[in-house]
Amino acid sequence: MDTYEDFSRTVQLLSALALYAHTFGADPAFVDAIGPSLAVSLPEPPPGVFPPGYDPNDGPQYPGGQS
């Protein structure tokens, strides 16, 4: 599996978990256990996913955030 496929698959799993978390009868303990594990396993995005020079920490300051 190449880097792009691995990244894409992990994002798909996180999306499916987010949808599941908002369904009637969802198990919050399952979501709490699996969510962080999937997020931590998210690999570095492959080249070309974000524009050149993109900095995820650059942007507006949000209320309650660090200044």
mmCIF file of N, CA and C in Angstrom:
data_model
loop_
_atom_site.group_PDB
_atom_site.id
_atom_site.type_symbol
_atom_site.label_atom_id
_atom_site.label_comp_id
_atom_site.label_asym_id
_atom_site.label_seq_id
_atom_site.Cartn_x
_atom_site.Cartn_y
_atom_site.Cartn_z
ATOM 1 N N MET A 1 0.859 -1.166 0.000
ATOM 2 C CA MET A 1 0.000 0.000 0.000
ATOM 3 C C MET A 1 0.912 1.239 0.000
ATOM 4 N N ASP A 2 0.674 2.148 -0.905
ATOM 5 C CA ASP A 2 1.517 3.343 -0.944
ATOM 6 C C ASP A 2 1.048 4.371 0.090
ATOM 7 N N THR A 3 1.827 5.422 0.248
ATOM 8 C CA THR A 3 1.563 6.440 1.273
ATOM 9 C C THR A 3 0.205 7.094 1.089
ATOM 10 N N TYR A 4 -0.156 7.402 -0.152
ATOM 11 C CA TYR A 4 -1.440 8.064 -0.400
ATOM 12 C C TYR A 4 -2.601 7.154 -0.008
ATOM 13 N N GLU A 5 -2.509 5.867 -0.352
ATOM 14 C CA GLU A 5 -3.582 4.928 -0.005
ATOM 15 C C GLU A 5 -3.724 4.784 1.508
ATOM 16 N N ASP A 6 -2.597 4.717 2.212
ATOM 17 C CA ASP A 6 -2.619 4.579 3.661
ATOM 18 C C ASP A 6 -3.262 5.806 4.305
ATOM 19 N N PHE A 7 -2.866 6.989 3.858
ATOM 20 C CA PHE A 7 -3.432 8.235 4.379
ATOM 21 C C PHE A 7 -4.937 8.286 4.099
ATOM 22 N N SER A 8 -5.309 7.987 2.864
ATOM 23 C CA SER A 8 -6.711 8.037 2.450
ATOM 24 C C SER A 8 -7.557 7.050 3.253
ATOM 25 N N ARG A 9 -7.068 5.863 3.436
ATOM 26 C CA ARG A 9 -7.818 4.836 4.170
ATOM 27 C C ARG A 9 -8.022 5.252 5.633
ATOM 28 N N THR A 10 -6.993 5.817 6.250
ATOM 29 C CA THR A 10 -7.110 6.243 7.643
ATOM 30 C C THR A 10 -8.105 7.393 7.771
ATOM 31 N N VAL A 11 -8.080 8.318 6.836
ATOM 32 C CA VAL A 11 -9.048 9.419 6.843
ATOM 33 C C VAL A 11 -10.467 8.869 6.672
ATOM 34 N N GLN A 12 -10.635 7.880 5.807
ATOM 35 C CA GLN A 12 -11.953 7.262 5.615
ATOM 36 C C GLN A 12 -12.440 6.595 6.904
ATOM 37 N N LEU A 13 -11.534 5.911 7.606
ATOM 38 C CA LEU A 13 -11.910 5.264 8.862
ATOM 39 C C LEU A 13 -12.293 6.305 9.923
ATOM 40 N N LEU A 14 -11.556 7.407 9.995
ATOM 41 C CA LEU A 14 -11.906 8.474 10.936
ATOM 42 C C LEU A 14 -13.267 9.084 10.594
ATOM 43 N N SER A 15 -13.535 9.245 9.314
ATOM 44 C CA SER A 15 -14.829 9.784 8.877
ATOM 45 C C SER A 15 -15.966 8.839 9.245
ATOM 46 N N ALA A 16 -15.760 7.553 9.012
ATOM 47 C CA ALA A 16 -16.787 6.569 9.352
ATOM 48 C C ALA A 16 -17.032 6.539 10.862
ATOM 49 N N LEU A 17 -15.968 6.672 11.640
ATOM 50 C CA LEU A 17 -16.123 6.700 13.093
ATOM 51 C C LEU A 17 -16.902 7.939 13.534
ATOM 52 N N ALA A 18 -16.631 9.075 12.907
ATOM 53 C CA ALA A 18 -17.355 10.302 13.237
ATOM 54 C C ALA A 18 -18.845 10.145 12.929
ATOM 55 N N LEU A 19 -19.165 9.531 11.803
ATOM 56 C CA LEU A 19 -20.577 9.284 11.470
ATOM 57 C C LEU A 19 -21.206 8.333 12.483
ATOM 58 N N TYR A 20 -20.488 7.271 12.809
ATOM 59 C CA TYR A 20 -21.003 6.305 13.782
ATOM 60 C C TYR A 20 -21.270 6.980 15.128
ATOM 61 N N ALA A 21 -20.379 7.862 15.546
ATOM 62 C CA ALA A 21 -20.510 8.526 16.845
ATOM 63 C C ALA A 21 -21.801 9.320 16.955
ATOM 64 N N HIS A 22 -22.354 9.714 15.826
ATOM 65 C CA HIS A 22 -23.573 10.526 15.830
ATOM 66 C C HIS A 22 -24.824 9.719 15.485
ATOM 67 N N THR A 23 -24.713 8.403 15.494
ATOM 68 C CA THR A 23 -25.884 7.576 15.231
ATOM 69 C C THR A 23 -26.536 7.168 16.549
ATOM 70 N N PHE A 24 -27.840 6.896 16.497
ATOM 71 C CA PHE A 24 -28.582 6.460 17.670
ATOM 72 C C PHE A 24 -28.019 5.120 18.139
ATOM 73 N N GLY A 25 -27.706 5.028 19.400
ATOM 74 C CA GLY A 25 -27.212 3.782 19.970
ATOM 75 C C GLY A 25 -25.711 3.586 19.851
ATOM 76 N N ALA A 26 -25.012 4.582 19.373
ATOM 77 C CA ALA A 26 -23.553 4.450 19.250
ATOM 78 C C ALA A 26 -22.935 4.269 20.634
ATOM 79 N N ASP A 27 -21.878 3.500 20.692
ATOM 80 C CA ASP A 27 -21.186 3.226 21.948
ATOM 81 C C ASP A 27 -20.092 4.272 22.155
ATOM 82 N N PRO A 28 -20.311 5.227 23.079
ATOM 83 C CA PRO A 28 -19.319 6.290 23.271
ATOM 84 C C PRO A 28 -17.966 5.767 23.768
ATOM 85 N N ALA A 29 -17.963 4.678 24.514
ATOM 86 C CA ALA A 29 -16.691 4.116 24.983
ATOM 87 C C ALA A 29 -15.869 3.597 23.798
ATOM 88 N N PHE A 30 -16.542 2.999 22.820
ATOM 89 C CA PHE A 30 -15.859 2.526 21.615
ATOM 90 C C PHE A 30 -15.262 3.705 20.855
ATOM 91 N N VAL A 31 -16.057 4.749 20.670
ATOM 92 C CA VAL A 31 -15.587 5.938 19.946
ATOM 93 C C VAL A 31 -14.392 6.562 20.675
ATOM 94 N N ASP A 32 -14.489 6.662 22.007
ATOM 95 C CA ASP A 32 -13.399 7.243 22.799
ATOM 96 C C ASP A 32 -12.128 6.401 22.737
ATOM 97 N N ALA A 33 -12.268 5.094 22.598
ATOM 98 C CA ALA A 33 -11.102 4.215 22.538
ATOM 99 C C ALA A 33 -10.473 4.184 21.148
ATOM 100 N N ILE A 34 -11.308 4.142 20.125
ATOM 101 C CA ILE A 34 -10.809 3.977 18.757
ATOM 102 C C ILE A 34 -10.375 5.298 18.130
ATOM 103 N N GLY A 35 -11.082 6.389 18.410
ATOM 104 C CA GLY A 35 -10.771 7.685 17.802
ATOM 105 C C GLY A 35 -9.320 8.110 17.957
ATOM 106 N N PRO A 36 -8.813 8.176 19.194
ATOM 107 C CA PRO A 36 -7.412 8.586 19.366
ATOM 108 C C PRO A 36 -6.427 7.621 18.697
ATOM 109 N N SER A 37 -6.749 6.327 18.717
ATOM 110 C CA SER A 37 -5.859 5.346 18.080
ATOM 111 C C SER A 37 -5.765 5.583 16.578
ATOM 112 N N LEU A 38 -6.897 5.855 15.955
ATOM 113 C CA LEU A 38 -6.878 6.145 14.518
ATOM 114 C C LEU A 38 -6.156 7.461 14.238
ATOM 115 N N ALA A 39 -6.420 8.471 15.044
ATOM 116 C CA ALA A 39 -5.789 9.772 14.824
ATOM 117 C C ALA A 39 -4.273 9.676 14.938
ATOM 118 N N VAL A 40 -3.795 8.918 15.917
ATOM 119 C CA VAL A 40 -2.350 8.768 16.105
ATOM 120 C C VAL A 40 -1.732 7.970 14.960
ATOM 121 N N SER A 41 -2.492 7.065 14.372
ATOM 122 C CA SER A 41 -1.946 6.247 13.284
ATOM 123 C C SER A 41 -1.974 6.969 11.941
ATOM 124 N N LEU A 42 -2.571 8.154 11.911
ATOM 125 C CA LEU A 42 -2.635 8.909 10.660
ATOM 126 C C LEU A 42 -1.213 9.260 10.221
ATOM 127 N N PRO A 43 -0.801 8.786 9.059
ATOM 128 C CA PRO A 43 0.555 9.069 8.602
ATOM 129 C C PRO A 43 0.674 10.512 8.103
ATOM 130 N N GLU A 44 1.892 10.924 7.877
ATOM 131 C CA GLU A 44 2.118 12.236 7.274
ATOM 132 C C GLU A 44 1.386 12.264 5.943
ATOM 133 N N PRO A 45 0.730 13.367 5.616
ATOM 134 C CA PRO A 45 0.039 13.417 4.332
ATOM 135 C C PRO A 45 1.039 13.335 3.179
ATOM 136 N N PRO A 46 0.654 12.644 2.129
ATOM 137 C CA PRO A 46 1.557 12.546 0.983
ATOM 138 C C PRO A 46 1.728 13.900 0.308
ATOM 139 N N PRO A 47 2.820 14.080 -0.408
ATOM 140 C CA PRO A 47 3.053 15.346 -1.119
ATOM 141 C C PRO A 47 1.881 15.680 -2.042
ATOM 142 N N GLY A 48 1.513 16.944 -2.051
ATOM 143 C CA GLY A 48 0.444 17.399 -2.931
ATOM 144 C C GLY A 48 -0.918 17.488 -2.271
ATOM 145 N N VAL A 49 -1.064 16.946 -1.057
ATOM 146 C CA VAL A 49 -2.358 17.012 -0.375
ATOM 147 C C VAL A 49 -2.640 18.448 0.069
ATOM 148 N N PHE A 50 -1.615 19.112 0.583
ATOM 149 C CA PHE A 50 -1.735 20.503 1.004
ATOM 150 C C PHE A 50 -0.893 21.370 0.082
ATOM 151 N N PRO A 51 -1.261 22.633 -0.088
ATOM 152 C CA PRO A 51 -0.493 23.515 -0.973
ATOM 153 C C PRO A 51 0.914 23.779 -0.419
ATOM 154 N N PRO A 52 1.866 24.122 -1.279
ATOM 155 C CA PRO A 52 3.224 24.418 -0.820
ATOM 156 C C PRO A 52 3.214 25.539 0.222
ATOM 157 N N GLY A 53 4.002 25.374 1.274
ATOM 158 C CA GLY A 53 4.097 26.381 2.319
ATOM 159 C C GLY A 53 2.963 26.352 3.331
ATOM 160 N N TYR A 54 2.054 25.386 3.227
ATOM 161 C CA TYR A 54 0.917 25.301 4.156
ATOM 162 C C TYR A 54 1.423 25.047 5.569
ATOM 163 N N ASP A 55 0.942 25.842 6.523
ATOM 164 C CA ASP A 55 1.278 25.674 7.932
ATOM 165 C C ASP A 55 -0.027 25.552 8.710
ATOM 166 N N PRO A 56 -0.319 24.363 9.273
ATOM 167 C CA PRO A 56 -1.587 24.187 9.985
ATOM 168 C C PRO A 56 -1.697 25.041 11.240
ATOM 169 N N ASN A 57 -0.574 25.549 11.724
ATOM 170 C CA ASN A 57 -0.598 26.388 12.924
ATOM 171 C C ASN A 57 -0.755 27.865 12.596
ATOM 172 N N ASP A 58 -0.748 28.202 11.318
ATOM 173 C CA ASP A 58 -0.896 29.582 10.891
ATOM 174 C C ASP A 58 -2.373 29.850 10.600
ATOM 175 N N GLY A 59 -2.904 30.867 11.189
ATOM 176 C CA GLY A 59 -4.311 31.180 10.960
ATOM 177 C C GLY A 59 -4.834 32.077 12.057
ATOM 178 N N PRO A 60 -6.128 32.298 12.065
ATOM 179 C CA PRO A 60 -6.698 33.214 13.061
ATOM 180 C C PRO A 60 -6.624 32.631 14.467
ATOM 181 N N GLN A 61 -6.558 33.515 15.433
ATOM 182 C CA GLN A 61 -6.613 33.099 16.828
ATOM 183 C C GLN A 61 -8.079 32.902 17.205
ATOM 184 N N TYR A 62 -8.383 31.815 17.846
ATOM 185 C CA TYR A 62 -9.755 31.519 18.235
ATOM 186 C C TYR A 62 -9.958 31.863 19.706
ATOM 187 N N PRO A 63 -11.164 32.274 20.069
ATOM 188 C CA PRO A 63 -11.448 32.589 21.475
ATOM 189 C C PRO A 63 -11.105 31.384 22.361
ATOM 190 N N GLY A 64 -10.412 31.656 23.432
ATOM 191 C CA GLY A 64 -10.038 30.598 24.351
ATOM 192 C C GLY A 64 -8.779 29.869 23.959
ATOM 193 N N GLY A 65 -8.242 30.141 22.777
ATOM 194 C CA GLY A 65 -7.006 29.504 22.328
ATOM 195 C C GLY A 65 -5.793 30.239 22.835
ATOM 196 N N GLN A 66 -4.648 29.671 22.554
ATOM 197 C CA GLN A 66 -3.413 30.337 22.955
ATOM 198 C C GLN A 66 -3.225 31.586 22.112
ATOM 199 N N SER A 67 -2.626 32.605 22.700
ATOM 200 C CA SER A 67 -2.417 33.843 21.943
ATOM 201 C C SER A 67 -0.962 34.013 21.573
#
